[in-house]
Short mmCIF file of N, CA and C in Angstrom, two decimals:
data_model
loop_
_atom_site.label_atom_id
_atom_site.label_comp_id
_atom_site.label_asym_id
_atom_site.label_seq_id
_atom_site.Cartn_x
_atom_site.Cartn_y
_atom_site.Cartn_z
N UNK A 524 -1.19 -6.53 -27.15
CA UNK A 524 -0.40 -5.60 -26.36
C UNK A 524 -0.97 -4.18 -26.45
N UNK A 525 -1.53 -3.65 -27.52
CA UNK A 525 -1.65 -2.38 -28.10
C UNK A 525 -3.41 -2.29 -27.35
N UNK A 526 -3.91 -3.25 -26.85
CA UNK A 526 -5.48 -3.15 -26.57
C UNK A 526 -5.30 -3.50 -25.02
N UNK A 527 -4.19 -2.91 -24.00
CA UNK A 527 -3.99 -3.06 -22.79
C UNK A 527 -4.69 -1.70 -22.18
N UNK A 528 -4.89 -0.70 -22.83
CA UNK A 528 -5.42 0.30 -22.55
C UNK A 528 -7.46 0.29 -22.37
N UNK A 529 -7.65 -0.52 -23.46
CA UNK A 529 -9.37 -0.75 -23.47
C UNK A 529 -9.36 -1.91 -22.01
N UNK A 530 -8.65 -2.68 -22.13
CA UNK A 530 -8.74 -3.53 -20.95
C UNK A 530 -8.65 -2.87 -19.44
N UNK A 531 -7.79 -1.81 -19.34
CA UNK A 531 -7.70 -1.45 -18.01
C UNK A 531 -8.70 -1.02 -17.91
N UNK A 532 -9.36 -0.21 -18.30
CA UNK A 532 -11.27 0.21 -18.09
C UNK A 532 -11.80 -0.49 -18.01
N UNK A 533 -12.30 -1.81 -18.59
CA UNK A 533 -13.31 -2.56 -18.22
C UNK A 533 -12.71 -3.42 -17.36
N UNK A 534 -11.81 -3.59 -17.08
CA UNK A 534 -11.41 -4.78 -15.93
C UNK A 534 -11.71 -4.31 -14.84
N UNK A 535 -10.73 -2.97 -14.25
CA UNK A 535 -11.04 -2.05 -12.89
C UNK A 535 -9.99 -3.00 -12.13
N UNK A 536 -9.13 -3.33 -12.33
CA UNK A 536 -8.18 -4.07 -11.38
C UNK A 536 -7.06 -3.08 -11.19
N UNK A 537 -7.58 -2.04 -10.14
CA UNK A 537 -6.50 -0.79 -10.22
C UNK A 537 -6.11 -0.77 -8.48
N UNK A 538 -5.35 -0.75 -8.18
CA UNK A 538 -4.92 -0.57 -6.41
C UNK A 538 -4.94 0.89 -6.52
N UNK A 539 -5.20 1.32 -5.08
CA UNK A 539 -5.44 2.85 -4.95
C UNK A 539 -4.12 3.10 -4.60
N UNK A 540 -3.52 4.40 -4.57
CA UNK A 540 -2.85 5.18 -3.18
C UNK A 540 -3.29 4.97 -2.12
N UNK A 541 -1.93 4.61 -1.21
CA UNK A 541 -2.47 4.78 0.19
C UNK A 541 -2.78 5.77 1.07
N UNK A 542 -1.84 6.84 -0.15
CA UNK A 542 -1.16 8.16 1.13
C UNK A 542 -1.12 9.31 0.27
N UNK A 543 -1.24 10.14 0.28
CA UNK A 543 -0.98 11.35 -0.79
C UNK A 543 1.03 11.54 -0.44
N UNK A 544 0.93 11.46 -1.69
CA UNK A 544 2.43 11.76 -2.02
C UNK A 544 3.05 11.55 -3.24
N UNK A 545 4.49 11.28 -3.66
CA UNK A 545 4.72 10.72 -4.75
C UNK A 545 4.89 8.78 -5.01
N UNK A 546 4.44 9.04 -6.14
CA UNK A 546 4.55 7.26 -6.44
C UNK A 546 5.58 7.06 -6.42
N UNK A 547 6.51 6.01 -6.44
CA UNK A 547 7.48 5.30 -7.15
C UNK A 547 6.97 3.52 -7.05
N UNK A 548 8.06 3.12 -8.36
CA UNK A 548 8.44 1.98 -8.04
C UNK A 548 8.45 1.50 -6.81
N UNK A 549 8.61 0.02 -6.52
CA UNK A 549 8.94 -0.82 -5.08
C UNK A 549 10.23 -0.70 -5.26
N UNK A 550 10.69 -0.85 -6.47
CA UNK A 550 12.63 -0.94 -6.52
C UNK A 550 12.92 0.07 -6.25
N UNK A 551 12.72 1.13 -6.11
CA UNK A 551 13.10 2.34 -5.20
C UNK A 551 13.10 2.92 -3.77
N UNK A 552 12.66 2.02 -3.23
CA UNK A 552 12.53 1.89 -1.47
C UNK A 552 14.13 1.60 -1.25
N UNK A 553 14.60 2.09 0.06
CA UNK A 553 15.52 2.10 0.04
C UNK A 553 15.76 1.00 1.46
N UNK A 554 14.81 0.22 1.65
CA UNK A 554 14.88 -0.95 2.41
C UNK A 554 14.84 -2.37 1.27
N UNK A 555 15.51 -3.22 0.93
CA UNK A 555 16.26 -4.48 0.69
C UNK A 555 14.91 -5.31 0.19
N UNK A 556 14.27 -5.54 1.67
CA UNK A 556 13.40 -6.21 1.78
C UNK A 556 11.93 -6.03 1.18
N UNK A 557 11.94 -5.06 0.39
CA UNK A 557 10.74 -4.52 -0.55
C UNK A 557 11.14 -4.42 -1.74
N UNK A 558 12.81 -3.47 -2.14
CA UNK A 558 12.95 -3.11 -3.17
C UNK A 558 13.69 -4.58 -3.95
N UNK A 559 13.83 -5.59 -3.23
CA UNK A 559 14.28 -7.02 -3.83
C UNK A 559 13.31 -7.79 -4.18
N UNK A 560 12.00 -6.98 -3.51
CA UNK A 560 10.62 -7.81 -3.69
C UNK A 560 10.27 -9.07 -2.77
N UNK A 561 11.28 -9.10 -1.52
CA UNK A 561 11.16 -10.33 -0.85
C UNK A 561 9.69 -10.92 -0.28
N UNK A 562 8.84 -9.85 -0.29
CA UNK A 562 7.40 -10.20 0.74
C UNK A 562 6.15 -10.25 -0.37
N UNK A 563 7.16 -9.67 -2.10
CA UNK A 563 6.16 -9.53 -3.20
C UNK A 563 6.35 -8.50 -3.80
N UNK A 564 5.38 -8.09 -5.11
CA UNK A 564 5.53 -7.43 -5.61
C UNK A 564 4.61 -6.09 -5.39
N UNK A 565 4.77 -4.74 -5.70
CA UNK A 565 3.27 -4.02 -5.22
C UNK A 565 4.16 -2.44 -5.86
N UNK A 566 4.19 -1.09 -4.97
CA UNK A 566 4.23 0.09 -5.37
C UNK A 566 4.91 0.67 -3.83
N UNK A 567 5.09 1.86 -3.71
CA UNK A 567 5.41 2.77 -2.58
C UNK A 567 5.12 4.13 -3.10
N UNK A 568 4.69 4.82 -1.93
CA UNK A 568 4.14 6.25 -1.97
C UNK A 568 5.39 6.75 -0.99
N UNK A 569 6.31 7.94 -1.75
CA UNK A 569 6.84 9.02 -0.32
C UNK A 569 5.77 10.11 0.02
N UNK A 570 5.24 10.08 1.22
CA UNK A 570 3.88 10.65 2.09
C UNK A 570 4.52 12.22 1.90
N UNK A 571 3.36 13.08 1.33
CA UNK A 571 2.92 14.35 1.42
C UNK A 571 1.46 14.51 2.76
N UNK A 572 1.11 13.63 2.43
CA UNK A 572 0.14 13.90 3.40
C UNK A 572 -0.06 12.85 4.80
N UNK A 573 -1.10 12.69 5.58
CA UNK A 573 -1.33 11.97 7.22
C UNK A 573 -2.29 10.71 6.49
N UNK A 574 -3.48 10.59 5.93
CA UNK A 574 -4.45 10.06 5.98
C UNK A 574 -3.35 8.90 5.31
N UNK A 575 -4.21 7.74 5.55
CA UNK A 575 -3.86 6.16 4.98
C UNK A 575 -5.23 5.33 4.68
N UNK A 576 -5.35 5.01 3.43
CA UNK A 576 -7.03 4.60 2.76
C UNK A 576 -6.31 3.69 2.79
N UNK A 577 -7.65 2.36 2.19
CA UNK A 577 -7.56 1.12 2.01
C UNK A 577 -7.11 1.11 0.57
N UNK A 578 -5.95 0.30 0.02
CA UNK A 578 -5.84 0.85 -1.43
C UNK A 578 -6.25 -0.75 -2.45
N UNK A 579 -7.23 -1.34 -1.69
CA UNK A 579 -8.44 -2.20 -2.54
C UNK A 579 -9.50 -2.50 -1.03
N UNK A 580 -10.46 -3.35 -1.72
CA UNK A 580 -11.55 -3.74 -0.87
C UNK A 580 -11.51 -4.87 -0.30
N UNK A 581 -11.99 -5.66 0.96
CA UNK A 581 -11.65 -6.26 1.44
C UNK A 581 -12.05 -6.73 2.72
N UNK A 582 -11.45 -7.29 3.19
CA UNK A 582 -11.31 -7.59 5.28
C UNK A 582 -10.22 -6.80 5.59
N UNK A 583 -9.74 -6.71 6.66
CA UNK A 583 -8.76 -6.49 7.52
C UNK A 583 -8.30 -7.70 7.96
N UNK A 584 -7.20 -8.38 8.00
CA UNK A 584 -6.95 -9.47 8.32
C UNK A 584 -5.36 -9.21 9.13
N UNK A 585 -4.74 -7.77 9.18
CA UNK A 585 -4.16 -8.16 9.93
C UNK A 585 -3.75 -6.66 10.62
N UNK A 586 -3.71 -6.46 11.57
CA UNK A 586 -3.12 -5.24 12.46
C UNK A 586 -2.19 -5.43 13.45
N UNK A 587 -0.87 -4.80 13.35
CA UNK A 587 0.04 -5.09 14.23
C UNK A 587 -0.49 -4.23 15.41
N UNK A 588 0.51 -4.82 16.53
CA UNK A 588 0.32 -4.25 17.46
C UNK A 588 1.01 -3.13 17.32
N UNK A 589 2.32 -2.73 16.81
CA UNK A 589 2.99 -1.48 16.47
C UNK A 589 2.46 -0.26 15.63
N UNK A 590 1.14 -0.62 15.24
CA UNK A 590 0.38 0.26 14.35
C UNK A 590 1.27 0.61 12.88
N UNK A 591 2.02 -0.38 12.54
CA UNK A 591 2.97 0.02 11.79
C UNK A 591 2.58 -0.65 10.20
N UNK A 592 1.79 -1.83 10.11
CA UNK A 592 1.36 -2.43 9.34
C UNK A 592 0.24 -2.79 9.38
N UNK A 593 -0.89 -2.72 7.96
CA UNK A 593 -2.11 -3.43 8.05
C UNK A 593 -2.22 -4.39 6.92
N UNK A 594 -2.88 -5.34 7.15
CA UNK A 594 -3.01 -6.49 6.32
C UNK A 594 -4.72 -6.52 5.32
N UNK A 595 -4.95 -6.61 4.70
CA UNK A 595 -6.26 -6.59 3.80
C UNK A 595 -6.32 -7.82 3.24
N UNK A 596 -7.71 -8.49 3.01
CA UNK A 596 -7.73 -9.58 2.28
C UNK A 596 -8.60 -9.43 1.12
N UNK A 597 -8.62 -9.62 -0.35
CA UNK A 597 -9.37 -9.56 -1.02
C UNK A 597 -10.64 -9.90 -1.21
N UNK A 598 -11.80 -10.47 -2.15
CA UNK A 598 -12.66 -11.19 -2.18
C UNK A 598 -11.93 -12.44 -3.15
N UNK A 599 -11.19 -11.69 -4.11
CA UNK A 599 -10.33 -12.85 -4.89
C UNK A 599 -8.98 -13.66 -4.02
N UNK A 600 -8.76 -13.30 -2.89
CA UNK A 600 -8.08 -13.60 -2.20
C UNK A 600 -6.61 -12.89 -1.83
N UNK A 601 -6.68 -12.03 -2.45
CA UNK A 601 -5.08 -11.40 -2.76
C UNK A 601 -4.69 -10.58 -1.74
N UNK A 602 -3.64 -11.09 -1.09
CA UNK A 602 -3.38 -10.70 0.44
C UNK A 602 -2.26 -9.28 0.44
N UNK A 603 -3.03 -7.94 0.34
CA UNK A 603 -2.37 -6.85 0.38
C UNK A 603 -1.49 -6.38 1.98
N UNK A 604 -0.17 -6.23 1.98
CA UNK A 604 -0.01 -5.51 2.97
C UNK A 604 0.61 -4.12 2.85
N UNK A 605 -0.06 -3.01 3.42
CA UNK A 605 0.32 -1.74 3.71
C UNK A 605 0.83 -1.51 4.82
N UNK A 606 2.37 -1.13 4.43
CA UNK A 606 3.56 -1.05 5.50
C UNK A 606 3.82 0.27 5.56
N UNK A 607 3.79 1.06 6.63
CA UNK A 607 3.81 2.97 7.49
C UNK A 607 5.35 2.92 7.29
N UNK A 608 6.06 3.55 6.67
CA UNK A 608 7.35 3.70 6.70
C UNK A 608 8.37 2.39 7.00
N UNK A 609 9.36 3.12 6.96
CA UNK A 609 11.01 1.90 7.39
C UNK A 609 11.05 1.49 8.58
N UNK A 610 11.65 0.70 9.06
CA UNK A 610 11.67 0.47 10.80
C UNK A 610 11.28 1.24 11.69
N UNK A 611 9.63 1.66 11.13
CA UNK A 611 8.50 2.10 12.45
C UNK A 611 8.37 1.49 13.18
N UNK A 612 8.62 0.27 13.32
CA UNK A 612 8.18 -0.89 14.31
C UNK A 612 8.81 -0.43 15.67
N UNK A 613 10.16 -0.07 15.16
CA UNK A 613 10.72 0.54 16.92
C UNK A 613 9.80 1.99 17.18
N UNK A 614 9.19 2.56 16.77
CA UNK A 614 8.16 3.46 17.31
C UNK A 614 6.94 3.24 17.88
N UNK A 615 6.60 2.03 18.44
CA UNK A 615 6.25 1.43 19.32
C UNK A 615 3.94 1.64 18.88
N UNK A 616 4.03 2.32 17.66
CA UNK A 616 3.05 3.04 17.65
C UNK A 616 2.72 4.26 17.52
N UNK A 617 3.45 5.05 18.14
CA UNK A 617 3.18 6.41 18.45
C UNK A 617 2.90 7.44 17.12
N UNK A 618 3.45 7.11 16.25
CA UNK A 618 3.14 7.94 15.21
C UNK A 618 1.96 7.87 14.58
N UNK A 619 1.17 6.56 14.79
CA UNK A 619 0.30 6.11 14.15
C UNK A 619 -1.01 6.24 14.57
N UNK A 620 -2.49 6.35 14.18
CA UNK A 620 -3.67 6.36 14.71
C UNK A 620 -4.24 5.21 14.01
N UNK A 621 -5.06 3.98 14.24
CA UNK A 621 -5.74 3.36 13.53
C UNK A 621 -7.21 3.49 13.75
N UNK A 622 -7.56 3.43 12.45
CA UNK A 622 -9.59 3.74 12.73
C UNK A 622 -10.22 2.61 12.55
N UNK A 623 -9.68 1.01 12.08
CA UNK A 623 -10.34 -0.02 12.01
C UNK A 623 -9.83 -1.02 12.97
N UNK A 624 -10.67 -1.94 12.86
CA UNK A 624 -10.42 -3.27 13.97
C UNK A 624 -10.07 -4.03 12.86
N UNK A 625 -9.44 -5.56 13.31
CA UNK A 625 -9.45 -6.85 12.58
C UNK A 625 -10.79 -7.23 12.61
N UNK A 626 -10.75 -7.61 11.41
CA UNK A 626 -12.04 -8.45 10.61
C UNK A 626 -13.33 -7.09 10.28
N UNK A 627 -12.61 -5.94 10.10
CA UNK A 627 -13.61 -4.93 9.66
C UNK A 627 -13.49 -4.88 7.93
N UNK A 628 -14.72 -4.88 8.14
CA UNK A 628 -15.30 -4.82 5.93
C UNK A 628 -14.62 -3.20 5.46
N UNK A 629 -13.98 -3.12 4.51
CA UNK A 629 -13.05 -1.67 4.10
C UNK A 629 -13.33 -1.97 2.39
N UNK A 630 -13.52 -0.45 1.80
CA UNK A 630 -13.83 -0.31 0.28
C UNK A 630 -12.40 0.37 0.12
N UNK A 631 -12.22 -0.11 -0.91
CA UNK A 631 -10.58 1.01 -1.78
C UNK A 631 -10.97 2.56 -1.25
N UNK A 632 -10.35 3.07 -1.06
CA UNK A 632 -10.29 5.06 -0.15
C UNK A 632 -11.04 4.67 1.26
N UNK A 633 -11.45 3.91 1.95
CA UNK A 633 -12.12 4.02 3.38
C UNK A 633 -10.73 4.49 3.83
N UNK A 634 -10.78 5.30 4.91
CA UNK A 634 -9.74 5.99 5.81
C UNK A 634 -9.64 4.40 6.51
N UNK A 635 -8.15 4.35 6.78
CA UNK A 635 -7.57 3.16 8.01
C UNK A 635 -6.82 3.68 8.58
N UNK A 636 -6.15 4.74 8.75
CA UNK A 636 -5.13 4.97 9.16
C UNK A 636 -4.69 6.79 9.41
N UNK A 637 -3.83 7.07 10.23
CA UNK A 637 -3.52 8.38 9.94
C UNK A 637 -2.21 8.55 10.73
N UNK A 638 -0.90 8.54 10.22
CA UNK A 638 0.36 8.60 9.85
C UNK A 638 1.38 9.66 10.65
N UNK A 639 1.91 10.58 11.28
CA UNK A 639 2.64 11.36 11.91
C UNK A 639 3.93 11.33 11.10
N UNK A 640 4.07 11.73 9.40
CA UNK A 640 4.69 11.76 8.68
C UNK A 640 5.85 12.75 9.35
N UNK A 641 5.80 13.47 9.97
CA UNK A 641 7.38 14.33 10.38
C UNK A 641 7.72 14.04 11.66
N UNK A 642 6.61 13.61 12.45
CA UNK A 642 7.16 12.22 14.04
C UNK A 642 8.26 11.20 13.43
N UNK A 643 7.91 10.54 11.93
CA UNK A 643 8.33 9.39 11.95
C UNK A 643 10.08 9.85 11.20
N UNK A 644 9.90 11.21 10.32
CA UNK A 644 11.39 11.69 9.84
C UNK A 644 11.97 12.27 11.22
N UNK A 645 11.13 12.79 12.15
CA UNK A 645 12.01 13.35 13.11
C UNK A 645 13.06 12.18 13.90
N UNK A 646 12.55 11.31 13.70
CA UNK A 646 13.10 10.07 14.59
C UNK A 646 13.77 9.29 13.61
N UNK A 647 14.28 9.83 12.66
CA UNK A 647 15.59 9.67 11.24
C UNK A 647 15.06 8.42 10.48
N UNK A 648 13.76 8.15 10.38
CA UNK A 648 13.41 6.97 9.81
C UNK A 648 12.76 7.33 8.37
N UNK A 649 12.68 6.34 7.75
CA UNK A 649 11.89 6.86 6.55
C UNK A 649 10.70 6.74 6.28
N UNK A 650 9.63 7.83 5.82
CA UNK A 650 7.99 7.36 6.21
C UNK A 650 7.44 6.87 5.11
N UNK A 651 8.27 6.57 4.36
CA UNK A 651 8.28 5.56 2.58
C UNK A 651 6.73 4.47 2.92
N UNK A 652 5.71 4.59 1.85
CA UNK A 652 4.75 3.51 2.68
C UNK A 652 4.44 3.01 1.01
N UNK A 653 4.57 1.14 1.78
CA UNK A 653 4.97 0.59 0.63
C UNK A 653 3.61 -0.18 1.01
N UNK A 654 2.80 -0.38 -0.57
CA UNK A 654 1.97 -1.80 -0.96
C UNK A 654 2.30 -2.96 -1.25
N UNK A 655 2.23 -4.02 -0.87
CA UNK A 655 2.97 -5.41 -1.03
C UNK A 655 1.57 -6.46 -1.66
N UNK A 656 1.69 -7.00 -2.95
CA UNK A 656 0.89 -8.01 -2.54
C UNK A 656 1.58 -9.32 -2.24
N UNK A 657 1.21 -9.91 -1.30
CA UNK A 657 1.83 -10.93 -0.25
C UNK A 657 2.34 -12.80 -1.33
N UNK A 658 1.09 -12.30 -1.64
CA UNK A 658 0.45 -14.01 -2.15
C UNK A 658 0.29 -13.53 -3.96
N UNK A 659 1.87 -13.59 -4.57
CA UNK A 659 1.73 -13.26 -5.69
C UNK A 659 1.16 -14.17 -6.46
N UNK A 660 1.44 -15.66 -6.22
CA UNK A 660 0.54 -16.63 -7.09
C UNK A 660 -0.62 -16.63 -7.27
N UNK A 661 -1.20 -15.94 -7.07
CA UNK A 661 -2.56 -14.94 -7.59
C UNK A 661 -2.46 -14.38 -8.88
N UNK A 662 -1.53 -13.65 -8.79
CA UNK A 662 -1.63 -12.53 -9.73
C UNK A 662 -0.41 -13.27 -10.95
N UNK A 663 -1.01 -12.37 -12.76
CA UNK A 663 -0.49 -13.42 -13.25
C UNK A 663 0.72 -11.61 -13.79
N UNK A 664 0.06 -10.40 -13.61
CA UNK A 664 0.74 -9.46 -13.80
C UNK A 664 0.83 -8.40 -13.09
N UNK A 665 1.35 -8.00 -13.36
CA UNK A 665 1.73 -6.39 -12.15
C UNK A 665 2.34 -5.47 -12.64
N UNK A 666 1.72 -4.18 -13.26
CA UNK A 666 1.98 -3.57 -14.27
C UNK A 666 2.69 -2.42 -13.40
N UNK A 667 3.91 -2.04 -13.82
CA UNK A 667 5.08 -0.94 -13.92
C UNK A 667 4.24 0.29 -13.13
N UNK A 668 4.55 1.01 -12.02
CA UNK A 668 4.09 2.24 -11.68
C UNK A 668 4.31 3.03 -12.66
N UNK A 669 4.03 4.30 -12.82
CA UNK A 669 4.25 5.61 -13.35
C UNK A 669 4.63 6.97 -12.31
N UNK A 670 5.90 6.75 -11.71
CA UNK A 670 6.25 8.02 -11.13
C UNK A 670 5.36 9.28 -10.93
N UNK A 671 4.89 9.29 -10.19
CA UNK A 671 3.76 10.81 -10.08
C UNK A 671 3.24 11.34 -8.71
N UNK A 672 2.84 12.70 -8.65
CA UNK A 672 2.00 12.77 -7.30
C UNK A 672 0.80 11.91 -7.36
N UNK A 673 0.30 11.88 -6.29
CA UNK A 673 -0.75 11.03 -6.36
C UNK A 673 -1.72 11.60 -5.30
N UNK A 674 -2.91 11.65 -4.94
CA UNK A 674 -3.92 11.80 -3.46
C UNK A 674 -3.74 10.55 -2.93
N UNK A 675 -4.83 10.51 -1.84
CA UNK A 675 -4.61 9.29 -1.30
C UNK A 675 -5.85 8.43 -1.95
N UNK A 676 -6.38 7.57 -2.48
CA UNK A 676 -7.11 6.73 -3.44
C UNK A 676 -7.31 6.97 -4.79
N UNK A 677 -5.99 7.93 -5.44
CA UNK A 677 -5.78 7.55 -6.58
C UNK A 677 -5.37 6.05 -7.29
N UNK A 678 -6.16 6.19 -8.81
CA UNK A 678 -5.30 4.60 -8.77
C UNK A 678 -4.01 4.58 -9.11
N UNK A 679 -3.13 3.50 -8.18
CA UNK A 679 -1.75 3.82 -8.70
C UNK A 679 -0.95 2.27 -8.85
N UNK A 680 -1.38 1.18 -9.33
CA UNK A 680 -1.20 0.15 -10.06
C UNK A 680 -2.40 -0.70 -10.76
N UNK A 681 -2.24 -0.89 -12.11
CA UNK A 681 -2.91 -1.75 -12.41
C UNK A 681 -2.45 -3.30 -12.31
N UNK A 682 -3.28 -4.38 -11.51
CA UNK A 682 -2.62 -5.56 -11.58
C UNK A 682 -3.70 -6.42 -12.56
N UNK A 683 -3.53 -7.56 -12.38
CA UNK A 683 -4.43 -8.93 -13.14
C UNK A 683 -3.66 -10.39 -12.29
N UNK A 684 -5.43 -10.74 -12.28
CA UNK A 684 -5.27 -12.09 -11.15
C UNK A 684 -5.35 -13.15 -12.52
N UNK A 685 -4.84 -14.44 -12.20
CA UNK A 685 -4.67 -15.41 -13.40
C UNK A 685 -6.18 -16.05 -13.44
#
């Protein structure tokens, strides 16, 4: 337990920030369906800043048409999704810019995204942007955020695949 610290260095199994802002917990989203963990386990950023990085490396495997969600696939397989705020989906897009296609190659910090963080509060929604990993039977842990500001590709979970 006490040698979890030498391990996080040599492992490098760290998820980035997506967004500059503050960390929290997933249990602190104030949507059900994240903070119950229904889609998985992962982190949320409240956005200080626009930009949205890749917060591991990967494919692109999934882009809504609402620009509201992107999907990443690992090389270990671990199916990340980065979700743009609370029921953006009824914003049809508009807040959102995307800079990648499906099936584009992305490193942890590549820009994907860029956000209209006070479009999306002006329109009373919340621009809360949560990391999910999808396909937890992968992973055998998922270590506790630490409340903090963050940039956008800071690391801001350490996980471990089984």
């Amino acid at each position: 337990m006490f040698n979890f610290f030498k391990k996080s260095k040599s492992k490098g199994n760290e998820v980035k920030a997506p967004i500059k802002g503050n960390l929290i917990p997933l249990s602190e989203v104030s949507d059900d369906v994240f903070s119950q963990k229904m889609l998985g386990d992962g982190f949320a950023v409240k956005p200080t800043g626009q930009e949205v990085v890749a917060p591991v490396s990967g494919t692109v495997t999934t882009l809504f048409p609402t620009k509201h969600a992107i999907g990443i696939k690992t090389a270990e397989g671990l199916e990340v999704l980065i979700h743009l705020g609370i029921d953006t989906v009824e914003l049809k897009g508009k807040p959102f810019k995307l800079f990648v296609e499906q099936g584009d190659s992305v490193k942890a910090g590549d820009k994907l995204a860029e956000m209209d963080i006070a479009d999306v509060a002006d329109h009373g929604l919340d621009n809360t942007v949560m990391v999910v990993y999808t396909n937890m039977d992968l992973l055998k842990e998922v270590k506790d955020v630490d409340p903090r500001p963050v940039e956008a590709g800071d690391d801001a979970q350490e996980i471990a695949f089984n």
